Amino acid sequence: MDAPAISVTSTRGETSSICPDELLFFIQAASKQEYLVCVLSEEEENKESPFKLSFHSAASLPIDTPSSRVLASFPQHLTHKDDHSLDIVVSTRAGTGKALPFWGSILQPLLSRVSEELTGSSLAANVVITKDEHSVANVAKNLSSRDSRHNTVVVISGDGGIIDLLNNYTPKADAPLPLLAVLPFGTGNAIFHSSHRPLYSKSKASQTVHALRTLFLGSTVDLPYFRASFSDGSVKTSFTAQAQAEDGAATSQDSQVSRMYGTIVASYGFHASILYESDTPEYRAHGDKRFGMVAGNLLKESHPYLATLEVRAPGGDFKPVARASHAYILVAMVSNLEKTFTIAPDSEPLDGTLKLIHFGAIGGERTMEVMMKAYDNGKHVGMKWEDGEEVGYEEIEEVRITTTEETPRWRKVCIDGSIVELPKGGSMTVKKEQVPRLKIFVDASVASA
């Protein structure tokens, strides 16, 4: 049942009816006798301009308005002066390309209006419109070179923008960690959905409303992450029609890599193949539907991925999994890979735990059954079949995957959407890291949980 509309009346007697799930916050300017109500409505069927930002006046706050929805001063983390910098990164390549229109029609006007109401001055920020795959990395390197000062980075992007910052920022011992705020405009948006998952059962607000509330009113926590280490000869690669060799091998466009940081997932098998083979301009045009399109083709092949899997539980030693071929090996540091795809249902937002999900070469039909159960609130956990096959699920400290595949196509691993090709006999080791590199904004209720 939808929450009843909120009615507000201005000092001039004008009345507005506001849907509570579209209410961002109230602004209380000391110099004025009324509140400014900020509202974001969304029409999903309007593909070109789905968002509408509006402002209303209220002589008083509605009854039972929580103080957490009232903005009485301009947030310090959104200032760009003295010892604080504000960088806003707009990813033109994220998702289906809606980040730039959102910046121009919604976020920039909202930030400007809030700044004018609460400070009397216009918005100040360093705005970066990405031009290529190096743009976000360059922002991170710029942050690393700055003197000791407070930095906030607002990323209007998918998970890729976060990962680029994580991998290219070098912390300084005497500098505060950068604060990261995420406006989710990617395909999966795993970090955002996992950190905001507790809110979805309490409100029908859109993810964009949740994100804007968090940007202005949220709190920060350390962003947990892991290190993925690769054996010599591993290369970071991508699937493109121009660069792809006939056997799926790496090309001269690829680069050697020994380690990467991640905060979402490290995988080998079905998941890694989906991410790799769906990363073309043709598939990306379909948004998150591209994953299902590629998955269907891979399920028809049902390739058994040849590898050894070794697992170290917290406080334990490495132990091998008694299986020579696999369909799915995935290490998750989040609960959700998409809003409704719950891969680790008992993981709490940003709790820093690593969960291993794995199963053998069980065929396309049963693999699809597992995936559908994951979309059903994580009910894949505990699945078993009469022939003894089952879905493994456990908390781990470290995992090592060594591939014995001959064909390069089946030696790809995925780290938060980036693809690395292992050499024959090569391995990937995934381990939790303990020293924070970034902080991330979450809803205040999540930060205090």
Coordinates of N, CA, C and O in Angstrom, one line a residue, residues 268-274 291-292 294-305 323 325-330 341 343 357-376 379-381 383-385 387 389-391:
Y268 N 35.4 -16.7 -11.8 CA 35.9 -17.5 -12.9 C 34.7 -18.5 -13.3 O 34.0 -18.9 -12.5
G269 N 34.6 -18.7 -14.6 CA 33.6 -19.6 -15.1 C 32.5 -18.8 -15.8 O 32.7 -17.8 -16.4
F270 N 31.2 -19.2 -15.5 CA 30.1 -18.7 -16.2 C 29.9 -17.2 -16.0 O 29.7 -16.4 -17.0
H271 N 30.1 -16.7 -14.8 CA 29.9 -15.2 -14.6 C 31.0 -14.4 -15.3 O 30.6 -13.4 -16.0
A272 N 32.2 -14.8 -15.2 CA 33.3 -14.1 -15.9 C 33.1 -14.1 -17.4 O 33.3 -13.1 -18.1
S273 N 32.6 -15.2 -18.0 CA 32.4 -15.3 -19.4 C 31.3 -14.4 -19.8 O 31.3 -13.7 -20.9
I274 N 30.2 -14.3 -19.0 CA 29.1 -13.4 -19.4 C 29.6 -11.9 -19.4 O 29.3 -11.2 -20.4
F291 N 23.3 -9.1 -20.3 CA 23.8 -10.3 -19.6 C 23.0 -11.5 -19.9 O 23.5 -12.6 -20.1
G292 N 21.7 -11.3 -20.0 CA 20.8 -12.5 -20.3 C 21.0 -13.0 -21.7 O 20.9 -14.2 -22.0
V294 N 23.7 -12.9 -23.5 CA 25.0 -13.7 -23.6 C 24.9 -15.0 -22.8 O 25.3 -16.0 -23.3
A295 N 24.2 -14.9 -21.7 CA 24.1 -16.1 -20.8 C 23.4 -17.2 -21.6 O 23.7 -18.4 -21.4
G296 N 22.4 -16.8 -22.4 CA 21.6 -17.9 -23.1 C 22.5 -18.6 -24.0 O 22.4 -19.9 -24.1
N297 N 23.4 -17.9 -24.7 CA 24.4 -18.6 -25.6 C 25.4 -19.5 -24.8 O 25.7 -20.6 -25.3
L298 N 25.8 -19.0 -23.7 CA 26.8 -19.7 -22.9 C 26.2 -21.0 -22.3 O 26.8 -22.0 -22.2
L299 N 24.9 -20.9 -21.9 CA 24.2 -22.0 -21.3 C 24.0 -23.1 -22.4 O 24.0 -24.3 -22.0
K300 N 23.8 -22.8 -23.6 CA 23.7 -23.8 -24.7 C 25.0 -24.6 -24.8 O 25.0 -25.8 -25.0
E301 N 26.2 -23.9 -24.6 CA 27.4 -24.6 -24.7 C 27.7 -25.4 -23.4 O 28.3 -26.4 -23.4
S302 N 27.3 -24.8 -22.2 CA 27.6 -25.4 -20.9 C 29.0 -25.9 -20.8 O 29.2 -27.1 -20.5
H303 N 29.9 -25.1 -21.1 CA 31.3 -25.5 -21.0 C 31.7 -25.8 -19.6 O 31.5 -25.0 -18.6
P304 N 32.4 -27.0 -19.3 CA 33.0 -27.3 -18.0 C 34.3 -26.6 -17.9 O 35.3 -26.9 -18.6
Y305 N 34.5 -25.6 -17.0 CA 35.7 -24.9 -16.8 C 36.7 -25.7 -16.0 O 36.4 -26.0 -14.8
R323 N 36.9 -31.1 -6.9 CA 36.2 -31.0 -8.2 C 37.2 -30.5 -9.3 O 37.9 -29.5 -9.0
S325 N 36.3 -29.9 -12.6 CA 35.6 -28.9 -13.5 C 34.5 -28.2 -12.8 O 33.9 -28.7 -11.9
H326 N 34.3 -27.0 -13.3 CA 33.4 -26.1 -12.6 C 32.5 -25.4 -13.6 O 32.8 -25.2 -14.8
A327 N 31.3 -24.9 -13.2 CA 30.5 -24.0 -13.9 C 30.6 -22.6 -13.4 O 30.6 -21.6 -14.2
Y328 N 30.8 -22.5 -12.1 CA 30.6 -21.2 -11.5 C 31.5 -21.1 -10.2 O 31.4 -21.9 -9.3
I329 N 32.4 -20.1 -10.2 CA 33.2 -19.8 -9.0 C 33.1 -18.3 -8.8 O 33.6 -17.6 -9.7
L330 N 32.6 -17.8 -7.7 CA 32.4 -16.4 -7.6 C 32.6 -16.0 -6.1 O 32.1 -16.6 -5.2
F341 N 19.2 -9.3 -7.9 CA 20.1 -10.5 -8.0 C 20.9 -10.6 -6.7 O 21.9 -10.0 -6.6
I343 N 23.2 -12.4 -4.6 CA 24.1 -13.5 -4.6 C 24.6 -14.0 -3.2 O 24.9 -15.1 -3.0
I357 N 30.6 -18.5 -3.7 CA 29.5 -19.3 -4.3 C 30.1 -20.1 -5.4 O 30.8 -19.6 -6.3
H358 N 29.9 -21.4 -5.4 CA 30.5 -22.3 -6.4 C 29.7 -23.5 -6.7 O 29.0 -24.1 -5.7
F359 N 29.7 -24.0 -7.9 CA 29.1 -25.3 -8.2 C 29.8 -25.9 -9.5 O 30.4 -25.2 -10.2
G360 N 29.6 -27.2 -9.6 CA 30.3 -27.9 -10.7 C 29.6 -27.8 -12.1 O 28.6 -27.0 -12.2
A361 N 30.1 -28.5 -13.0 CA 29.5 -28.5 -14.4 C 28.2 -29.2 -14.4 O 28.2 -30.4 -14.8
I362 N 27.1 -28.6 -14.0 CA 25.8 -29.3 -13.8 C 24.9 -29.2 -15.0 O 23.8 -29.6 -15.0
G363 N 25.4 -28.5 -16.1 CA 24.5 -28.4 -17.3 C 23.8 -27.1 -17.3 O 23.6 -26.4 -16.3
G364 N 23.4 -26.7 -18.5 CA 22.7 -25.4 -18.7 C 21.4 -25.2 -18.0 O 21.1 -24.2 -17.4
E365 N 20.6 -26.3 -18.0 CA 19.3 -26.2 -17.3 C 19.4 -25.9 -15.8 O 18.7 -25.1 -15.3
R366 N 20.2 -26.7 -15.2 CA 20.4 -26.5 -13.7 C 21.1 -25.2 -13.4 O 20.8 -24.6 -12.4
T367 N 22.1 -24.8 -14.2 CA 22.7 -23.5 -14.0 C 21.7 -22.4 -14.1 O 21.7 -21.5 -13.2
M368 N 20.8 -22.4 -15.1 CA 19.8 -21.4 -15.2 C 18.9 -21.5 -13.9 O 18.5 -20.4 -13.4
E369 N 18.6 -22.6 -13.4 CA 17.8 -22.8 -12.2 C 18.4 -22.1 -11.0 O 17.7 -21.4 -10.3
V370 N 19.7 -22.2 -10.9 CA 20.5 -21.6 -9.8 C 20.4 -20.0 -10.0 O 20.1 -19.3 -9.0
M371 N 20.5 -19.5 -11.2 CA 20.5 -18.1 -11.4 C 19.1 -17.5 -11.1 O 19.0 -16.5 -10.5
M372 N 18.1 -18.2 -11.5 CA 16.7 -17.8 -11.2 C 16.4 -17.8 -9.7 O 15.7 -16.9 -9.2
K373 N 17.0 -18.7 -9.0 CA 16.8 -18.7 -7.5 C 17.5 -17.5 -6.9 O 17.1 -17.0 -5.9
A374 N 18.7 -17.2 -7.5 CA 19.4 -16.0 -6.9 C 18.5 -14.7 -7.1 O 18.6 -13.8 -6.3
Y375 N 17.8 -14.7 -8.2 CA 16.9 -13.5 -8.4 C 15.7 -13.6 -7.5 O 15.0 -12.6 -7.3
D376 N 15.5 -14.7 -6.9 CA 14.3 -14.9 -5.9 C 14.9 -14.7 -4.5 O 14.8 -15.7 -3.7
K379 N 17.6 -17.5 -3.0 CA 17.2 -18.8 -2.6 C 18.1 -19.9 -3.3 O 17.8 -21.1 -3.1
H380 N 19.1 -19.5 -4.0 CA 20.1 -20.5 -4.6 C 20.9 -21.2 -3.5 O 21.4 -22.3 -3.7
V381 N 21.1 -20.5 -2.4 CA 21.9 -21.0 -1.3 C 21.3 -22.3 -0.7 O 20.1 -22.3 -0.4
M383 N 20.9 -25.1 -2.5 CA 20.4 -26.0 -3.5 C 21.2 -27.3 -3.7 O 22.4 -27.3 -3.7
K384 N 20.5 -28.4 -3.8 CA 21.1 -29.7 -4.0 C 20.3 -30.5 -5.0 O 19.1 -30.3 -5.2
W385 N 21.0 -31.5 -5.6 CA 20.4 -32.4 -6.6 C 20.6 -33.9 -6.2 O 21.6 -34.2 -5.4
D387 N 21.9 -36.3 -7.7 CA 23.2 -36.9 -8.1 C 24.4 -36.4 -7.2 O 25.6 -36.7 -7.5
E389 N 25.3 -33.2 -6.6 CA 25.8 -31.9 -6.9 C 25.0 -30.9 -6.0 O 23.8 -31.1 -5.7
E390 N 25.7 -29.8 -5.7 CA 25.1 -28.8 -4.8 C 25.8 -27.4 -5.0 O 26.8 -27.4 -5.6
V391 N 25.1 -26.4 -4.6 CA 25.6 -25.0 -4.6 C 26.4 -24.8 -3.3 O 25.8 -24.8 -2.2

